[in-house]
Amino acid sequence: MTAKTIYSKLNELRRQSPPARTRRLSASALVLGAETGIHLLLAAVLAGASVFEGRAPFGAAFVGAAGSGLYGGAALVGACFGSLATLDFSSGLRYSSAAILTFALAFAFYDWKVLRRPWAMPGAAALLVGATGLIVQSQRGWRPVDGIYLLLEVVLTGAACWAFRAALAPMRRQKEKAPGVRLAGMTALLCVCLIALVPVRLYQGVSLGRTLAMLAVLAAAWQGGTAAGAIQGAAIGLAMDLASQGAPLCAMTCGLAGLAAGLCRGRGRLEPALVYVLAALAAVLWTWDRGLEPALVYEILSAAALFLLLPQRSLRRLGTSLSPELAGSADLRAQRVVQQRLENTSRAFRTLCDSLRTAFRGPDNDNDVATVFDRAAGRVCRGCSLRDRCWKSEYNTTFNALNDATPAMVERGRAEAGDFPRHFADRCVHFAPFVAAVNEELTALFYRRQYDARIRESRAAVCRQYAQLSDLLGEAAAELSRELAPDPVGDRRLRQRLSEMGLDVRASVYRDGRGLLRVEAEGPDCAALSRPSRLSDLSDALGAPLRVELEGEGAVSLLQQEPLMAVAGVAARKKSGETVSGDAGTYFKRPDGKLYLLLCDGMGSGPEANRESTLAVRLLEQFLQAGVDARRALATLASALALRGEETGGFTTIDLLQLDLFTGEGELYKLGAAPTYVKKGDSVQRLTGRSLPAGLAEGTAEALDQFALRLSPGDCVLMASDGVCPGPEDGWLRERFAQFDGASPKDLARELVTQDRADATDDRTALVVRIDRRK
């Protein structure tokens, strides 16, 4: 092949390859590379942390926590490099061998389920570190203290591996541990890193590791208060004492100083720094005769200076990550007790309902038609001379005559002489009094039948009310069990963002039964959370838009904002000659994001109709605002109005629209109401029910008309009373609604109720709503 041919081939390959500016790495590849590098660097640093006269098992522990994948391989390389670079050759070779064996075990048996247990890899790493130590120590010779150190090293390796796994869980895309476990892991990882930096000297014997350790304690106390300051001070100070192999004086100094600095939680940086320095110096001076290095004083002052000079945002984030979860998982024991009581009460009412239905039997009143003649004969024929002839010797003839008269008598509601056969009327010597007695007994029979029907209806209504009450309590118990599940991940993100804002607020994040966010906050700076800029920051942190639900003195409740919103318009016009309208309506939104539109039309017009419709609207709104299911609320209201209607004789139609502003799904319920119109694009759909009005319909959920809806931005709904379009011809209404551009629902409602039509002889009310996307 000639040089010219080779040159042309190279040019062809160059033309086929993409330009340099188009070669881009995906975001996931960059993240994976960064996390791999973090594992390598951490392993290298941790491998150099030594305790107990040069023992450094933390590199192998980190390899066990990293696993068998790419992260584990990077951790293995870093651990081997750190061990060989910072330890003597024999120790470096020992811990490198332990790390290699740990990774080999995880890689070779990665599909074994036993290795996925939380204790498996920590136990394996600890045993391998102990085995290599046993071999090396056997060659060097044993001292009494060596066995103790080896045993402590094995225990420390297992504990460190378990803690590192908890700290690395978010990076490994695993389910995050409980807040306390993750805090322990982060603290252990920080302590071992600081132990590795203790030998690094800056000036006049000042240790970089101890300086950074005191800075971490001060930051934790500033953000977490006395609890965080004391806990982190004792833990980090004990780690520094292990590194120096001295008395636990650093633990005492850091713990006391952290406790004192925690009293200045939420204030500026100067005050906690000053308190920390004074408390730490007091502890140092208290133990000055123990031969402490003067460098410890310089380290305390250096840590305070760094605390004042470093960026505030970084210090807040550091302190927050080292602070215990102040608002962790809520104590739901009281909630469970209430739930159990509601369930028990619901079962009791259900048992009562079933027992009443079993005990209620039909009345023993004699409502058979035959008793009418028996009682009339007992009154008239008792002293008659023909009694034995009519009721004994010619009983069949008498029975047939009375049987022939029964159908016409019952249909008419009273007996007449012509209903009876001629031979019976001529034979009976007391015929007129007998007919009069039959009419009296027949009237009494009808009254008894009406009474029996009322009794049965009342008993059935009582049973329905107990059953509905049982269902309501059961639903409340179920809702209570679904509500307010703590969200630890959201808690952590919120606390970090609040710390970055510098607000003294204690907040908790929950999710309800539908997975929607709820934030409960309290503290002196809660008022700042209601500002739009703060709400936007919190929404970004939690990944969902938030809105203020309740705001009080030192407390605020935030809820997830709905993606949809409704623009409503209402117009009403009373009947000519009346002082008030018989129609009533309202619309409202519950905190859970459900929108309700309600329109009621009382029987007739005027004050009586207004009283019935207003009562229905008020009661139904109270039920719905209390969280009662719409079907259950309507059934309960219909049953109550039916009992009330026995005295007042009134009734009302009900038109109810329920819409979820998170999903756009909804239901339309009707009880004798006029048609409802739904506009989607240029098409208009008419929804008509067949149920009776409330007060006439049976108080059961099956008596309702129900229509499922799914609305999108731009869709409109029109609810109107029968006065707007009283007849079946609604072409003009549908045409006008189809032309509606959605600009002003109020103008359309006003136009519909003010049109002068010959058939408009009743109260007129129109409610128009348009669905929009929230901006």
Tab-separated table of N, CA, C and O in Angstrom, residues 617-719:
chain	number	residue	atom	x	y	z
A	617	VAL	N	-77.561	22.986	51.311
A	617	VAL	CA	-76.219	23.472	50.972
A	617	VAL	C	-75.348	23.535	52.224
A	617	VAL	O	-74.183	23.106	52.217
A	618	ARG	N	-75.887	24.074	53.313
A	618	ARG	CA	-75.093	24.219	54.536
A	618	ARG	C	-74.675	22.859	55.108
A	618	ARG	O	-73.509	22.649	55.475
A	619	LEU	N	-75.615	21.922	55.180
A	619	LEU	CA	-75.297	20.617	55.741
A	619	LEU	C	-74.303	19.863	54.853
A	619	LEU	O	-73.343	19.255	55.352
A	620	LEU	N	-74.533	19.892	53.560
A	620	LEU	CA	-73.654	19.162	52.665
A	620	LEU	C	-72.242	19.742	52.663
A	620	LEU	O	-71.250	19.004	52.625
A	621	GLU	N	-72.136	21.057	52.733
A	621	GLU	CA	-70.802	21.666	52.792
A	621	GLU	C	-70.078	21.272	54.067
A	621	GLU	O	-68.868	20.999	54.056
A	622	GLN	N	-70.789	21.204	55.184
A	622	GLN	CA	-70.154	20.783	56.430
A	622	GLN	C	-69.668	19.339	56.345
A	622	GLN	O	-68.564	19.016	56.815
A	623	PHE	N	-70.473	18.457	55.763
A	623	PHE	CA	-70.050	17.071	55.597
A	623	PHE	C	-68.793	16.985	54.735
A	623	PHE	O	-67.819	16.294	55.079
A	624	LEU	N	-68.808	17.667	53.607
A	624	LEU	CA	-67.686	17.568	52.677
A	624	LEU	C	-66.422	18.215	53.235
A	624	LEU	O	-65.312	17.695	53.053
A	625	GLN	N	-66.563	19.346	53.911
A	625	GLN	CA	-65.393	19.989	54.512
A	625	GLN	C	-64.777	19.127	55.601
A	625	GLN	O	-63.570	19.201	55.859
A	626	ALA	N	-65.613	18.295	56.235
A	626	ALA	CA	-65.101	17.397	57.279
A	626	ALA	C	-64.398	16.179	56.699
A	626	ALA	O	-63.872	15.359	57.458
A	627	GLY	N	-64.391	16.039	55.367
A	627	GLY	CA	-63.707	14.920	54.742
A	627	GLY	C	-64.575	13.718	54.467
A	627	GLY	O	-64.059	12.659	54.089
A	628	VAL	N	-65.899	13.847	54.615
A	628	VAL	CA	-66.801	12.726	54.360
A	628	VAL	C	-66.880	12.491	52.852
A	628	VAL	O	-66.907	13.435	52.057
A	629	ASP	N	-66.919	11.213	52.456
A	629	ASP	CA	-67.053	10.860	51.046
A	629	ASP	C	-68.341	11.454	50.480
A	629	ASP	O	-69.376	11.497	51.154
A	630	ALA	N	-68.279	11.923	49.226
A	630	ALA	CA	-69.418	12.623	48.642
A	630	ALA	C	-70.660	11.734	48.566
A	630	ALA	O	-71.774	12.171	48.904
A	631	ARG	N	-70.514	10.492	48.151
A	631	ARG	CA	-71.670	9.589	48.076
A	631	ARG	C	-72.266	9.362	49.452
A	631	ARG	O	-73.490	9.354	49.627
A	632	ARG	N	-71.410	9.176	50.438
A	632	ARG	CA	-71.900	8.954	51.796
A	632	ARG	C	-72.597	10.198	52.331
A	632	ARG	O	-73.640	10.115	52.991
A	633	ALA	N	-72.027	11.355	52.043
A	633	ALA	CA	-72.643	12.596	52.520
A	633	ALA	C	-74.011	12.812	51.886
A	633	ALA	O	-74.977	13.216	52.558
A	634	LEU	N	-74.132	12.562	50.589
A	634	LEU	CA	-75.416	12.741	49.911
A	634	LEU	C	-76.454	11.754	50.420
A	634	LEU	O	-77.631	12.106	50.613
A	635	ALA	N	-76.068	10.499	50.637
A	635	ALA	CA	-77.010	9.507	51.144
A	635	ALA	C	-77.484	9.868	52.548
A	635	ALA	O	-78.683	9.762	52.865
A	636	THR	N	-76.568	10.328	53.399
A	636	THR	CA	-76.952	10.725	54.751
A	636	THR	C	-77.882	11.929	54.724
A	636	THR	O	-78.890	11.984	55.455
A	637	LEU	N	-77.570	12.905	53.878
A	637	LEU	CA	-78.417	14.097	53.786
A	637	LEU	C	-79.799	13.745	53.240
A	637	LEU	O	-80.823	14.240	53.739
A	638	ALA	N	-79.856	12.899	52.214
A	638	ALA	CA	-81.154	12.521	51.646
A	638	ALA	C	-82.014	11.804	52.672
A	638	ALA	O	-83.228	12.032	52.762
A	639	SER	N	-81.401	10.935	53.475
A	639	SER	CA	-82.155	10.229	54.510
A	639	SER	C	-82.667	11.194	55.565
A	639	SER	O	-83.828	11.103	56.011
A	640	ALA	N	-81.823	12.147	55.976
A	640	ALA	CA	-82.254	13.112	56.993
A	640	ALA	C	-83.356	14.026	56.460
A	640	ALA	O	-84.327	14.326	57.167
A	641	LEU	N	-83.236	14.467	55.206
A	641	LEU	CA	-84.273	15.337	54.639
A	641	LEU	C	-85.578	14.587	54.433
A	641	LEU	O	-86.665	15.180	54.502
A	642	ALA	N	-85.499	13.271	54.188
A	642	ALA	CA	-86.722	12.488	54.053
A	642	ALA	C	-87.471	12.436	55.380
A	642	ALA	O	-88.707	12.568	55.427
A	643	LEU	N	-86.757	12.252	56.489
A	643	LEU	CA	-87.408	12.262	57.799
A	643	LEU	C	-87.952	13.649	58.127
A	643	LEU	O	-89.046	13.786	58.682
A	644	ARG	N	-87.187	14.675	57.773
A	644	ARG	CA	-87.653	16.040	58.029
A	644	ARG	C	-88.857	16.375	57.167
A	644	ARG	O	-89.766	17.098	57.593
A	645	GLY	N	-88.908	15.832	55.930
A	645	GLY	CA	-90.004	16.134	55.038
A	645	GLY	C	-91.333	15.575	55.492
A	645	GLY	O	-92.389	16.021	55.024
A	646	GLU	N	-91.329	14.581	56.410
A	646	GLU	CA	-92.585	14.072	56.929
A	646	GLU	C	-93.351	15.136	57.710
A	646	GLU	O	-94.577	15.098	57.804
A	647	GLU	N	-92.601	16.089	58.259
A	647	GLU	CA	-93.243	17.175	59.020
A	647	GLU	C	-93.440	18.416	58.156
A	647	GLU	O	-94.495	19.052	58.199
A	648	THR	N	-92.387	18.785	57.359
A	648	THR	CA	-92.466	20.030	56.599
A	648	THR	C	-93.040	19.830	55.206
A	648	THR	O	-93.579	20.769	54.620
A	649	GLY	N	-92.864	18.618	54.648
A	649	GLY	CA	-93.350	18.364	53.298
A	649	GLY	C	-92.474	18.931	52.199
A	649	GLY	O	-92.841	18.873	51.030
A	650	GLY	N	-91.314	19.480	52.518
A	650	GLY	CA	-90.450	20.086	51.510
A	650	GLY	C	-89.390	19.129	51.005
A	650	GLY	O	-89.098	18.101	51.619
A	651	PHE	N	-88.825	19.459	49.867
A	651	PHE	CA	-87.712	18.706	49.307
A	651	PHE	C	-86.886	19.648	48.450
A	651	PHE	O	-87.291	20.782	48.169
A	652	THR	N	-85.708	19.173	48.022
A	652	THR	CA	-84.810	19.999	47.225
A	652	THR	C	-84.006	19.128	46.286
A	652	THR	O	-83.683	17.978	46.608
A	653	THR	N	-83.688	19.651	45.103
A	653	THR	CA	-82.778	18.973	44.188
A	653	THR	C	-81.335	19.295	44.564
A	653	THR	O	-81.053	20.342	45.157
A	654	ILE	N	-80.439	18.391	44.222
A	654	ILE	CA	-79.018	18.567	44.550
A	654	ILE	C	-78.194	18.240	43.312
A	654	ILE	O	-78.370	17.186	42.690
A	655	ASP	N	-77.298	19.154	42.967
A	655	ASP	CA	-76.345	18.980	41.876
A	655	ASP	C	-74.957	19.204	42.462
A	655	ASP	O	-74.646	20.315	42.924
A	656	LEU	N	-74.100	18.178	42.484
A	656	LEU	CA	-72.792	18.261	43.130
A	656	LEU	C	-71.714	17.781	42.169
A	656	LEU	O	-71.785	16.671	41.643
A	657	LEU	N	-70.693	18.630	41.962
A	657	LEU	CA	-69.531	18.278	41.154
A	657	LEU	C	-68.307	18.207	42.066
A	657	LEU	O	-68.008	19.159	42.788
A	658	GLN	N	-67.627	17.075	42.041
A	658	GLN	CA	-66.378	16.883	42.796
A	658	GLN	C	-65.244	16.701	41.804
A	658	GLN	O	-65.307	15.835	40.931
A	659	LEU	N	-64.182	17.520	41.937
A	659	LEU	CA	-63.076	17.504	40.970
A	659	LEU	C	-61.749	17.519	41.715
A	659	LEU	O	-61.521	18.353	42.595
A	660	ASP	N	-60.880	16.577	41.373
A	660	ASP	CA	-59.528	16.502	41.931
A	660	ASP	C	-58.614	17.390	41.087
A	660	ASP	O	-58.365	17.101	39.910
A	661	LEU	N	-58.093	18.470	41.678
A	661	LEU	CA	-57.264	19.418	40.951
A	661	LEU	C	-55.838	18.918	40.737
A	661	LEU	O	-55.032	19.609	40.113
A	662	PHE	N	-55.507	17.738	41.254
A	662	PHE	CA	-54.201	17.141	40.974
A	662	PHE	C	-54.247	16.290	39.710
A	662	PHE	O	-53.271	16.235	38.961
A	663	THR	N	-55.362	15.615	39.477
A	663	THR	CA	-55.458	14.689	38.350
A	663	THR	C	-56.479	15.103	37.297
A	663	THR	O	-56.428	14.602	36.173
A	664	GLY	N	-57.427	15.978	37.633
A	664	GLY	CA	-58.492	16.343	36.720
A	664	GLY	C	-59.653	15.363	36.720
A	664	GLY	O	-60.623	15.558	35.981
A	665	GLU	N	-59.581	14.307	37.509
A	665	GLU	CA	-60.668	13.340	37.583
A	665	GLU	C	-61.745	13.838	38.538
A	665	GLU	O	-61.447	14.459	39.564
A	666	GLY	N	-62.990	13.563	38.199
A	666	GLY	CA	-64.083	14.038	39.030
A	666	GLY	C	-65.326	13.184	38.880
A	666	GLY	O	-65.391	12.266	38.049
A	667	GLU	N	-66.330	13.483	39.699
A	667	GLU	CA	-67.622	12.816	39.671
A	667	GLU	C	-68.714	13.869	39.794
A	667	GLU	O	-68.570	14.860	40.513
A	668	LEU	N	-69.792	13.628	39.069
A	668	LEU	CA	-70.971	14.483	39.129
A	668	LEU	C	-72.106	13.670	39.742
A	668	LEU	O	-72.419	12.574	39.266
A	669	TYR	N	-72.725	14.197	40.801
A	669	TYR	CA	-73.817	13.526	41.501
A	669	TYR	C	-75.089	14.359	41.337
A	669	TYR	O	-75.046	15.596	41.427
A	670	LYS	N	-76.195	13.659	41.159
A	670	LYS	CA	-77.473	14.344	40.965
A	670	LYS	C	-78.560	13.668	41.787
A	670	LYS	O	-78.634	12.431	41.855
A	671	LEU	N	-79.413	14.501	42.377
A	671	LEU	CA	-80.643	14.059	43.034
A	671	LEU	C	-81.775	14.931	42.500
A	671	LEU	O	-82.061	16.004	43.042
A	672	GLY	N	-82.387	14.501	41.409
A	672	GLY	CA	-83.498	15.236	40.828
A	672	GLY	C	-83.131	16.553	40.194
A	672	GLY	O	-84.018	17.371	39.918
A	673	ALA	N	-81.860	16.803	39.939
A	673	ALA	CA	-81.418	18.104	39.445
A	673	ALA	C	-81.565	18.203	37.932
A	673	ALA	O	-81.694	17.213	37.218
A	674	ALA	N	-81.551	19.446	37.451
A	674	ALA	CA	-81.614	19.725	36.019
A	674	ALA	C	-80.336	19.239	35.339
A	674	ALA	O	-79.325	18.971	36.002
A	675	PRO	N	-80.339	19.122	33.999
A	675	PRO	CA	-79.155	18.627	33.289
A	675	PRO	C	-77.924	19.512	33.523
A	675	PRO	O	-78.029	20.719	33.755
A	676	THR	N	-76.760	18.894	33.459
A	676	THR	CA	-75.465	19.571	33.543
A	676	THR	C	-74.767	19.409	32.202
A	676	THR	O	-74.873	18.370	31.552
A	677	TYR	N	-74.019	20.450	31.794
A	677	TYR	CA	-73.387	20.468	30.477
A	677	TYR	C	-71.872	20.565	30.659
A	677	TYR	O	-71.379	21.386	31.445
A	678	VAL	N	-71.147	19.720	29.914
A	678	VAL	CA	-69.684	19.684	29.959
A	678	VAL	C	-69.164	20.017	28.566
A	678	VAL	O	-69.546	19.365	27.581
A	679	LYS	N	-68.293	21.029	28.475
A	679	LYS	CA	-67.742	21.487	27.203
A	679	LYS	C	-66.285	21.079	27.102
A	679	LYS	O	-65.461	21.431	27.949
A	680	LYS	N	-65.957	20.299	26.065
A	680	LYS	CA	-64.592	19.901	25.758
A	680	LYS	C	-64.314	20.315	24.323
A	680	LYS	O	-64.877	19.728	23.389
A	681	GLY	N	-63.483	21.305	24.149
A	681	GLY	CA	-63.245	21.831	22.812
A	681	GLY	C	-64.496	22.508	22.287
A	681	GLY	O	-65.046	23.417	22.921
A	682	ASP	N	-64.988	22.069	21.121
A	682	ASP	CA	-66.205	22.637	20.541
A	682	ASP	C	-67.434	21.773	20.803
A	682	ASP	O	-68.544	22.132	20.380
A	683	SER	N	-67.270	20.635	21.465
A	683	SER	CA	-68.400	19.741	21.716
A	683	SER	C	-68.952	19.954	23.116
A	683	SER	O	-68.202	20.248	24.049
A	684	VAL	N	-70.280	19.792	23.246
A	684	VAL	CA	-70.967	19.956	24.519
A	684	VAL	C	-71.725	18.667	24.814
A	684	VAL	O	-72.495	18.175	23.978
A	685	GLN	N	-71.497	18.123	25.998
A	685	GLN	CA	-72.161	16.894	26.421
A	685	GLN	C	-73.190	17.217	27.503
A	685	GLN	O	-72.903	17.967	28.440
A	686	ARG	N	-74.367	16.634	27.367
A	686	ARG	CA	-75.450	16.849	28.331
A	686	ARG	C	-75.542	15.627	29.239
A	686	ARG	O	-75.622	14.488	28.768
A	687	LEU	N	-75.555	15.868	30.562
A	687	LEU	CA	-75.641	14.804	31.559
A	687	LEU	C	-76.964	14.959	32.308
A	687	LEU	O	-77.172	15.956	32.997
A	688	THR	N	-77.849	13.978	32.171
A	688	THR	CA	-79.185	14.036	32.746
A	688	THR	C	-79.388	12.833	33.653
A	688	THR	O	-79.038	11.699	33.290
A	689	GLY	N	-79.949	13.086	34.836
A	689	GLY	CA	-80.231	12.016	35.781
A	689	GLY	C	-81.708	11.682	35.848
A	689	GLY	O	-82.559	12.398	35.303
A	690	ARG	N	-82.023	10.583	36.543
A	690	ARG	CA	-83.397	10.130	36.685
A	690	ARG	C	-83.817	9.974	38.147
A	690	ARG	O	-84.916	9.500	38.417
A	691	SER	N	-82.960	10.332	39.068
A	691	SER	CA	-83.275	10.141	40.479
A	691	SER	C	-84.263	11.188	40.959
A	691	SER	O	-84.491	12.220	40.312
A	692	LEU	N	-84.859	10.924	42.133
A	692	LEU	CA	-85.796	11.850	42.768
A	692	LEU	C	-85.039	12.864	43.605
A	692	LEU	O	-83.896	12.637	44.012
A	693	PRO	N	-85.651	14.017	43.919
A	693	PRO	CA	-84.979	15.010	44.764
A	693	PRO	C	-84.748	14.479	46.178
A	693	PRO	O	-85.393	13.523	46.621
A	694	ALA	N	-83.829	15.111	46.881
A	694	ALA	CA	-83.571	14.765	48.275
A	694	ALA	C	-84.792	15.138	49.113
A	694	ALA	O	-85.296	16.247	49.030
A	695	GLY	N	-85.228	14.225	49.938
A	695	GLY	CA	-86.469	14.388	50.683
A	695	GLY	C	-87.554	13.487	50.145
A	695	GLY	O	-88.479	13.124	50.873
A	696	LEU	N	-87.430	13.088	48.866
A	696	LEU	CA	-88.331	12.115	48.255
A	696	LEU	C	-87.599	10.820	47.952
A	696	LEU	O	-88.192	9.747	48.020
A	697	ALA	N	-86.294	10.932	47.607
A	697	ALA	CA	-85.516	9.738	47.272
A	697	ALA	C	-85.154	8.982	48.538
A	697	ALA	O	-85.021	9.549	49.625
A	698	GLU	N	-84.993	7.680	48.400
A	698	GLU	CA	-84.551	6.843	49.508
A	698	GLU	C	-83.110	7.202	49.857
A	698	GLU	O	-82.285	7.453	48.979
A	699	GLY	N	-82.815	7.234	51.148
A	699	GLY	CA	-81.496	7.674	51.586
A	699	GLY	C	-80.426	6.617	51.440
A	699	GLY	O	-79.814	6.203	52.426
A	700	THR	N	-80.182	6.156	50.239
A	700	THR	CA	-79.129	5.183	49.966
A	700	THR	C	-78.258	5.699	48.828
A	700	THR	O	-78.693	6.512	48.002
A	701	ALA	N	-77.026	5.210	48.789
A	701	ALA	CA	-76.098	5.642	47.738
A	701	ALA	C	-76.555	5.174	46.364
A	701	ALA	O	-76.246	5.803	45.349
A	702	GLU	N	-77.328	4.077	46.314
A	702	GLU	CA	-77.785	3.565	45.024
A	702	GLU	C	-78.841	4.466	44.391
A	702	GLU	O	-79.112	4.365	43.188
A	703	ALA	N	-79.487	5.325	45.199
A	703	ALA	CA	-80.518	6.203	44.661
A	703	ALA	C	-79.947	7.408	43.931
A	703	ALA	O	-80.696	8.196	43.352
A	704	LEU	N	-78.631	7.588	43.941
A	704	LEU	CA	-77.991	8.737	43.306
A	704	LEU	C	-77.738	8.469	41.832
A	704	LEU	O	-77.521	7.335	41.411
A	705	ASP	N	-77.725	9.539	41.046
A	705	ASP	CA	-77.182	9.501	39.689
A	705	ASP	C	-75.728	9.952	39.753
A	705	ASP	O	-75.422	11.003	40.325
A	706	GLN	N	-74.829	9.151	39.186
A	706	GLN	CA	-73.401	9.461	39.252
A	706	GLN	C	-72.791	9.355	37.863
A	706	GLN	O	-73.055	8.404	37.129
A	707	PHE	N	-71.950	10.356	37.517
A	707	PHE	CA	-71.271	10.398	36.225
A	707	PHE	C	-69.781	10.650	36.476
A	707	PHE	O	-69.424	11.556	37.228
A	708	ALA	N	-68.931	9.845	35.857
A	708	ALA	CA	-67.477	10.018	35.972
A	708	ALA	C	-66.999	11.018	34.927
A	708	ALA	O	-67.423	10.981	33.775
A	709	LEU	N	-66.107	11.927	35.346
A	709	LEU	CA	-65.579	12.964	34.461
A	709	LEU	C	-64.059	12.963	34.510
A	709	LEU	O	-63.459	12.543	35.507
A	710	ARG	N	-63.464	13.440	33.451
A	710	ARG	CA	-62.020	13.710	33.426
A	710	ARG	C	-61.822	15.000	32.652
A	710	ARG	O	-61.985	15.023	31.425
A	711	LEU	N	-61.484	16.055	33.378
A	711	LEU	CA	-61.374	17.379	32.791
A	711	LEU	C	-59.912	17.754	32.599
A	711	LEU	O	-59.040	17.383	33.395
A	712	SER	N	-59.672	18.520	31.552
A	712	SER	CA	-58.335	19.008	31.217
A	712	SER	C	-58.361	20.525	31.144
A	712	SER	O	-59.441	21.137	31.108
A	713	PRO	N	-57.197	21.173	31.151
A	713	PRO	CA	-57.183	22.633	31.021
A	713	PRO	C	-57.936	23.091	29.782
A	713	PRO	O	-57.743	22.559	28.682
A	714	GLY	N	-58.819	24.072	29.955
A	714	GLY	CA	-59.651	24.576	28.876
A	714	GLY	C	-61.067	24.038	28.883
A	714	GLY	O	-61.954	24.623	28.247
A	715	ASP	N	-61.340	22.932	29.590
A	715	ASP	CA	-62.690	22.378	29.670
A	715	ASP	C	-63.553	23.229	30.603
A	715	ASP	O	-63.051	23.865	31.544
A	716	CYS	N	-64.870	23.238	30.337
A	716	CYS	CA	-65.810	24.035	31.121
A	716	CYS	C	-66.994	23.171	31.537
A	716	CYS	O	-67.352	22.205	30.846
A	717	VAL	N	-67.627	23.535	32.643
A	717	VAL	CA	-68.809	22.840	33.159
A	717	VAL	C	-69.865	23.885	33.482
A	717	VAL	O	-69.559	24.932	34.083
A	718	LEU	N	-71.108	23.606	33.075
A	718	LEU	CA	-72.250	24.488	33.343
A	718	LEU	C	-73.265	23.729	34.175
A	718	LEU	O	-73.766	22.678	33.754
A	719	MET	N	-73.569	24.260	35.364
A	719	MET	CA	-74.619	23.729	36.233
A	719	MET	C	-75.692	24.800	36.352
A	719	MET	O	-75.375	25.963	36.641
